[in-house]
CSV table of C-alpha atoms in Angstrom, one decimal:
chain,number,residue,atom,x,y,z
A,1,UNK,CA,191.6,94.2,5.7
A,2,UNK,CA,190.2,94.6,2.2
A,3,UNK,CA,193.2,95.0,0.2
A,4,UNK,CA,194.7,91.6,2.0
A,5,UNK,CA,192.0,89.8,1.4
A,6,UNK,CA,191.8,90.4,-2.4
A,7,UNK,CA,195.7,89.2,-2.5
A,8,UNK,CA,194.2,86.0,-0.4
A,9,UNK,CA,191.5,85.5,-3.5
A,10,UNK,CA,193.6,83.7,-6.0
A,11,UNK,CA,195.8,82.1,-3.4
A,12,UNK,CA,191.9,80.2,-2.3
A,13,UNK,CA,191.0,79.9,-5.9
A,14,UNK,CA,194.3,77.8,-6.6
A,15,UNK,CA,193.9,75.9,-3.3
A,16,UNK,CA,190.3,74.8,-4.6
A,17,UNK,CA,191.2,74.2,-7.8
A,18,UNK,CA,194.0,71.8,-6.5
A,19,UNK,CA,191.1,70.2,-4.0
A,20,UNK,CA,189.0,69.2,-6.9
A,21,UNK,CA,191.6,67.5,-8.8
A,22,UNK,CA,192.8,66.1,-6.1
A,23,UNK,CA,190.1,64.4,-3.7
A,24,UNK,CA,190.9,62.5,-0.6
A,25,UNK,CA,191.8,59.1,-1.2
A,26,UNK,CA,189.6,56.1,0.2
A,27,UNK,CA,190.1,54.0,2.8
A,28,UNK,CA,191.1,50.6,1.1
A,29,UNK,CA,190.2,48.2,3.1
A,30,UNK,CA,186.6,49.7,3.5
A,31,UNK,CA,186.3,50.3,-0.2
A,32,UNK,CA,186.7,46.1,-0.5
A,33,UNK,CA,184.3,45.5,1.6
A,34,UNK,CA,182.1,47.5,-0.6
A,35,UNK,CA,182.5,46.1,-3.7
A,36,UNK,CA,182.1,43.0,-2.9
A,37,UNK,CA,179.0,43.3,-1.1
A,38,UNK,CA,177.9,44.9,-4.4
A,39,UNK,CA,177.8,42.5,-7.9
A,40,UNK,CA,177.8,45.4,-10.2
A,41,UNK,CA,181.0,47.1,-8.5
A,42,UNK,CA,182.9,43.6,-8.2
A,43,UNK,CA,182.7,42.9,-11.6
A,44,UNK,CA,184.4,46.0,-12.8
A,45,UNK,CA,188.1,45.7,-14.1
A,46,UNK,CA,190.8,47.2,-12.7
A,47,UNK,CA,190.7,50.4,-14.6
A,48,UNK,CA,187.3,50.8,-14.4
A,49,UNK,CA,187.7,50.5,-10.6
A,50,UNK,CA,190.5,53.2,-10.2
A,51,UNK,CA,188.0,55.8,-12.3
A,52,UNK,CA,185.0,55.1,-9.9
A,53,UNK,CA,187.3,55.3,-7.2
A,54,UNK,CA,188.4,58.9,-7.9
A,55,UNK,CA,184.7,59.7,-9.0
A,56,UNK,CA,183.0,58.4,-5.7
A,57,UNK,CA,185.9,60.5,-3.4
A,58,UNK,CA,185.1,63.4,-5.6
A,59,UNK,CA,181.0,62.4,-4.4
A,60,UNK,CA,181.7,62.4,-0.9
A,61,UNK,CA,183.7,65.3,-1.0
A,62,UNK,CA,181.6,67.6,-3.1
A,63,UNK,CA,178.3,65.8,-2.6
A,64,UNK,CA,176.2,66.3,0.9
A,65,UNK,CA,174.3,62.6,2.2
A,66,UNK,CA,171.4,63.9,4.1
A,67,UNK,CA,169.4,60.7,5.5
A,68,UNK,CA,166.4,61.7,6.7
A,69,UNK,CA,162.9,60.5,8.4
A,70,UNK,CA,164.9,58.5,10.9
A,71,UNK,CA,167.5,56.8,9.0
A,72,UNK,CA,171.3,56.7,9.7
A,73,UNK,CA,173.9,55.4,7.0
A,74,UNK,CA,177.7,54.9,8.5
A,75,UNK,CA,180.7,55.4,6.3
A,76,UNK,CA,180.5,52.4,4.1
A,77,UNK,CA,176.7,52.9,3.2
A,78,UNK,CA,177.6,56.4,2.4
A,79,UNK,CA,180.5,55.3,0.1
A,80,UNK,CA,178.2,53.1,-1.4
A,81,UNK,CA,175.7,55.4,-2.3
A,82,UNK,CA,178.4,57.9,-4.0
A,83,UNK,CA,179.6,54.5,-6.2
A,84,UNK,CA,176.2,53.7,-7.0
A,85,UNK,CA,175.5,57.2,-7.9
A,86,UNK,CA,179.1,57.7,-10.2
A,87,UNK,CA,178.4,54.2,-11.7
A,88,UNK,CA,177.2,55.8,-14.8
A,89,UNK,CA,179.8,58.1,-14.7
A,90,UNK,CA,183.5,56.1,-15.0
A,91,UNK,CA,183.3,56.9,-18.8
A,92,UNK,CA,181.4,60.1,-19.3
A,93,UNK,CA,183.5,61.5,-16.3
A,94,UNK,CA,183.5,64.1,-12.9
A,95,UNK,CA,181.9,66.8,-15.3
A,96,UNK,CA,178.2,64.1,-14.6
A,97,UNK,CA,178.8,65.4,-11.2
A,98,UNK,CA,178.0,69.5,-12.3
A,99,UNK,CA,174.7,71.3,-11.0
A,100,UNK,CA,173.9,69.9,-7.7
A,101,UNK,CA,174.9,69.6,-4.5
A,102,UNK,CA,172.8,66.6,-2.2
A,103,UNK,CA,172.0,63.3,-2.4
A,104,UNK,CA,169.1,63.1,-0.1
A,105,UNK,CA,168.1,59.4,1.5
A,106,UNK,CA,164.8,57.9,2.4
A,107,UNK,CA,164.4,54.5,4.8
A,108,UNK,CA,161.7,53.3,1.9
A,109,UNK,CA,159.8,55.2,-0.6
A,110,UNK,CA,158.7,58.4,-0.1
A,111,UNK,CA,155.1,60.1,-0.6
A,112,UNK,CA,155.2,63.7,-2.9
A,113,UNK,CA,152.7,66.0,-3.4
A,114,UNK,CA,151.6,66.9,-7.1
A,115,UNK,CA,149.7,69.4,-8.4
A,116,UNK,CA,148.9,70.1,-11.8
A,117,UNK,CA,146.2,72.8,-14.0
A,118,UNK,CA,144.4,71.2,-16.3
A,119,UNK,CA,143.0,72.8,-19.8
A,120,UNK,CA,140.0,74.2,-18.0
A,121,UNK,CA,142.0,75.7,-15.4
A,122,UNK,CA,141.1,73.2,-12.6
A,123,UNK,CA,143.7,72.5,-10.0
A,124,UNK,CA,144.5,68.9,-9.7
A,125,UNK,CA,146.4,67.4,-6.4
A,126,UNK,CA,147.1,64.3,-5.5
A,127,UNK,CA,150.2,62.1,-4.0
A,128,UNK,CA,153.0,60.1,-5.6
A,129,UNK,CA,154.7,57.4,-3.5
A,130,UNK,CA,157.9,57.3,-5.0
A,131,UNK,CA,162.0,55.7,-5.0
A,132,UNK,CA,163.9,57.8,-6.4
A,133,UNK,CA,163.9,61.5,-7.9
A,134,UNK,CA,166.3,63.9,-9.4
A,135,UNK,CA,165.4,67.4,-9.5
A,136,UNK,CA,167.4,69.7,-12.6
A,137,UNK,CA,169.8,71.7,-10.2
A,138,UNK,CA,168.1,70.4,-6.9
A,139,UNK,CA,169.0,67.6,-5.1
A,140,UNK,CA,168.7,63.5,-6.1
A,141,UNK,CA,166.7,61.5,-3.9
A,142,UNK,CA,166.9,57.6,-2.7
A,143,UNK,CA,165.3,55.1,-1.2
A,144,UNK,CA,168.0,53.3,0.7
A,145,UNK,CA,164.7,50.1,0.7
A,146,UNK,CA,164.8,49.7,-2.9
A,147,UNK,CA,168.8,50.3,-3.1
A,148,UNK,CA,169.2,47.3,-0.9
A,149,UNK,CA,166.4,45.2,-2.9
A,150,UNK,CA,168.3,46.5,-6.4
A,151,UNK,CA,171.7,45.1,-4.9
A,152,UNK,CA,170.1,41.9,-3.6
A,153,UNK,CA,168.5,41.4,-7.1
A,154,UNK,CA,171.2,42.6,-9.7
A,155,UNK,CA,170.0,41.5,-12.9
A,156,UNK,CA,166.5,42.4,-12.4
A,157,UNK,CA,166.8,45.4,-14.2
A,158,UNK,CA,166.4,48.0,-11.6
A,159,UNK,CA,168.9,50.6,-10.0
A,160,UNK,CA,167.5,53.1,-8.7
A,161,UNK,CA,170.6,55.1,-8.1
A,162,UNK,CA,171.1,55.0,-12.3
A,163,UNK,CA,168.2,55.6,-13.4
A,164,UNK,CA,167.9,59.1,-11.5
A,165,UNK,CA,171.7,59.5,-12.3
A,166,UNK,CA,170.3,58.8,-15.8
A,167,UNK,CA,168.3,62.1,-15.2
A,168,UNK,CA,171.1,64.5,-13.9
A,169,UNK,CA,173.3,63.3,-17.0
A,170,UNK,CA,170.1,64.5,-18.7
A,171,UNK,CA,169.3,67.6,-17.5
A,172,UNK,CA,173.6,69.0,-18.1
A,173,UNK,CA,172.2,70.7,-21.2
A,174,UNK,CA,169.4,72.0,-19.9
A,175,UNK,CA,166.7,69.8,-21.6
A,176,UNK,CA,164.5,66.9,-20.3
A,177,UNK,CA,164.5,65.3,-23.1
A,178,UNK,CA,166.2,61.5,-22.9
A,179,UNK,CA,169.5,63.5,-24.6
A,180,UNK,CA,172.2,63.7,-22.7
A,181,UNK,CA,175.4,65.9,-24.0
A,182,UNK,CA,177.0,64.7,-26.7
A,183,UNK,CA,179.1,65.2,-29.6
A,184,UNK,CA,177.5,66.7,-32.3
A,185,UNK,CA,177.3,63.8,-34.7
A,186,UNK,CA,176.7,61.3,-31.9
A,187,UNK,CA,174.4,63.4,-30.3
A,188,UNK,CA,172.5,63.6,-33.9
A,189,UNK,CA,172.4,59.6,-34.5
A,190,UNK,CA,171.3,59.3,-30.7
A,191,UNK,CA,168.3,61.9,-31.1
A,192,UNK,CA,167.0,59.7,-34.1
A,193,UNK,CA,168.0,56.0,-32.5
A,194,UNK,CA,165.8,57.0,-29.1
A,195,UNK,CA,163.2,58.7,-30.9
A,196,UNK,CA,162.6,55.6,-33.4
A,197,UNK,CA,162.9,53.0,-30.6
A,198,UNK,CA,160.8,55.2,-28.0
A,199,UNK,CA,157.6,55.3,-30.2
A,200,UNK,CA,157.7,52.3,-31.0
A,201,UNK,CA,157.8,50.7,-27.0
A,202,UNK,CA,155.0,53.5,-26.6
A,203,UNK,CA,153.1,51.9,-29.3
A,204,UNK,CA,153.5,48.6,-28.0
A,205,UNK,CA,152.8,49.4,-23.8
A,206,UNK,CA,149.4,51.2,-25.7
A,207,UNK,CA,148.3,48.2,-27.4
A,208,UNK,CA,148.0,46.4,-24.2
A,209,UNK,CA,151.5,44.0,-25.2
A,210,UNK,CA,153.8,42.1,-22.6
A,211,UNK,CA,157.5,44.0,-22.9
A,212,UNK,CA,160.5,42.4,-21.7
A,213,UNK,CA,161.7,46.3,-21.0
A,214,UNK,CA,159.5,48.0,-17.8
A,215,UNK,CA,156.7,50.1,-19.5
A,216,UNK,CA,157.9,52.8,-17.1
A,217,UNK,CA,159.9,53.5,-20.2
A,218,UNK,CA,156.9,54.6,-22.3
A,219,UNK,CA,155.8,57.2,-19.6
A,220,UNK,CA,157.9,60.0,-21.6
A,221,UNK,CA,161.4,60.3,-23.6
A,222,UNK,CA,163.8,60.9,-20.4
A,223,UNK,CA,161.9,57.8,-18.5
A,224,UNK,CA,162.6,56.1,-21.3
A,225,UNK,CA,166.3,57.0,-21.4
A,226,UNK,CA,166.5,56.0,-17.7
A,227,UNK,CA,165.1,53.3,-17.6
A,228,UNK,CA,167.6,51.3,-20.7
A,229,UNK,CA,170.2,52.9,-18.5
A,230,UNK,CA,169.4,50.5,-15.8
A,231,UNK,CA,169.2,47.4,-18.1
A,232,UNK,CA,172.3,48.5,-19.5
A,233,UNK,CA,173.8,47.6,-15.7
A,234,UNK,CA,171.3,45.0,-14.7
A,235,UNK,CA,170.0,43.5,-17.2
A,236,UNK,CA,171.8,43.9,-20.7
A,237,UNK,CA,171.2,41.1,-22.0
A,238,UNK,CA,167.3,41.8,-22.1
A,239,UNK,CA,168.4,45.2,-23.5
A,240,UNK,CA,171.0,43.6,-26.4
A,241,UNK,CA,168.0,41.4,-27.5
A,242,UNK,CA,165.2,44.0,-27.3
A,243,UNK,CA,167.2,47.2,-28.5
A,244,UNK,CA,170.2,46.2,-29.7
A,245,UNK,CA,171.0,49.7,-31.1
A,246,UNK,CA,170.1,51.1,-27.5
A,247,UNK,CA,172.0,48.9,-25.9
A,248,UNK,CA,175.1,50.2,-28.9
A,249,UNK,CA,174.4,53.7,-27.4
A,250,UNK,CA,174.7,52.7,-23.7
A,251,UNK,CA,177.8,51.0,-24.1
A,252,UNK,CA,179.2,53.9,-25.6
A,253,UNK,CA,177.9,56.2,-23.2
A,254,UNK,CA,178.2,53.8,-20.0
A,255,UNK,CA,181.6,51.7,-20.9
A,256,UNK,CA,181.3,47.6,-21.2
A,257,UNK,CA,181.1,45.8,-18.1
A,258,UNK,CA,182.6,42.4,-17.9
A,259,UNK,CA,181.3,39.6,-15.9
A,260,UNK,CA,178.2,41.8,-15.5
A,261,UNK,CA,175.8,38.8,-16.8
């Protein structure tokens, strides 16, 4: 049986290969309904649509949906998730996808455990109640709640689904750091731009000012990068006129949305 096996490997290897490129196709009429229930997915043009189209049928079919605590999600809440999720994704591409394997779903937010030593070697626990996370090769987390609230509020400047999207784009290069992989040059000019406009939203959230941006932002250099990510879908126009070289990056990174405002 051995030998026949090892002549079945690349035979499996092909048929894979040949799977990935070529996901299953959605149902139309179900992917409609989707959209436009959804103001950031109805405004996209028509190639933008056909790119998150393929990206979200490559999500469902590489990508496990695990609701948990009690919560059920039938086939167009699913396919919603997986749009929301490859949103960021129609320009950087299926390669945003890399690294993990689950997209795990909460009713509402969720309650973590911490723990952390401090400098004198005391342990510290306590809980976080949170919406979202994204672990670096471990799953990304929802609260299906606060995706409902982000959808019925569009340009609030919150998606939850983004900005922890914003984190796997993040971690491809295997740094935290508000970087996400980039050209060389790009990734140069982007290093600076963030840096500069980071410590200066820090300074501004310390000094006790009103920001138009969420002073989530200010909590570290990859919150920060999540966070613009969101405005970038929700809110750009607070992003144009707060950062407009932010908001330059973004679009470069995200793709221009029409109609978005």
């Amino acid at each position: 049986m051995a030998p026949h096996v090892a002549r079945d490997v690349p035979l499996i290897q092909s048929f894979l290969r040949w799977w990935q490129r070529n996901p299953p196709s959605l149902d139309e009429t179900l992917w409609r309904d989707v959209c436009r229930h959804c103001p950031w997915l109805h405004a996209l043009q028509p190639a933008q649509d056909a790119r998150l189209r393929e990206l979200t049928a490559l999500f469902l079919q590489q990508k496990t949906i695990t609701p948990v605590a009690g919560l059920e999600l039938d086939d167009g809440q699913r396919m919603l998730l997986a749009a929301l999720c490859c949103l960021p994704l129609i320009e950087f591409g299926r390669e945003g996808l890399h690294g993990w394997s689950e997209l795990v779903v909460y009713p509402d937010a969720f309650r973590v455990q911490r723990s952390h030593i401090d400098a004198a070697g005391v342990l510290h626990e306590w809980d976080d109640e949170l919406i979202g996370e994204s672990w670096d090769s471990g799953p990304l987390i929802l609260s299906w709640g606060d995706v409902q609230s982000d959808i019925a509020d569009p340009h609030a400047g919150f998606c939850v689904a983004v900005h922890e999207m914003a984190h796997k784009l993040d971690a491809l290069d295997g740094a935290m750091d508000g970087t996400p992989p980039l050209p060389r040059e790009w990734q140069r000019q982007w290093a600076h731009d963030f840096q500069q406009h980071y410590d200066r939203f820090c300074a501004q959230v310390d000094a006790g000012q009103e920001t138009a941006i969420d002073p989530y932002a200010a909590e570290a250099p990859e919150e920060f990068f999540a966070v613009v990510s969101e405005y970038h879908f929700s809110a750009p126009q607070v992003l144009e006129q707060q950062m407009p070289v932010i908001a330059a990056h973004l679009r470069r990174l995200y793709g221009v949305f029409a109609g978005r405002e």
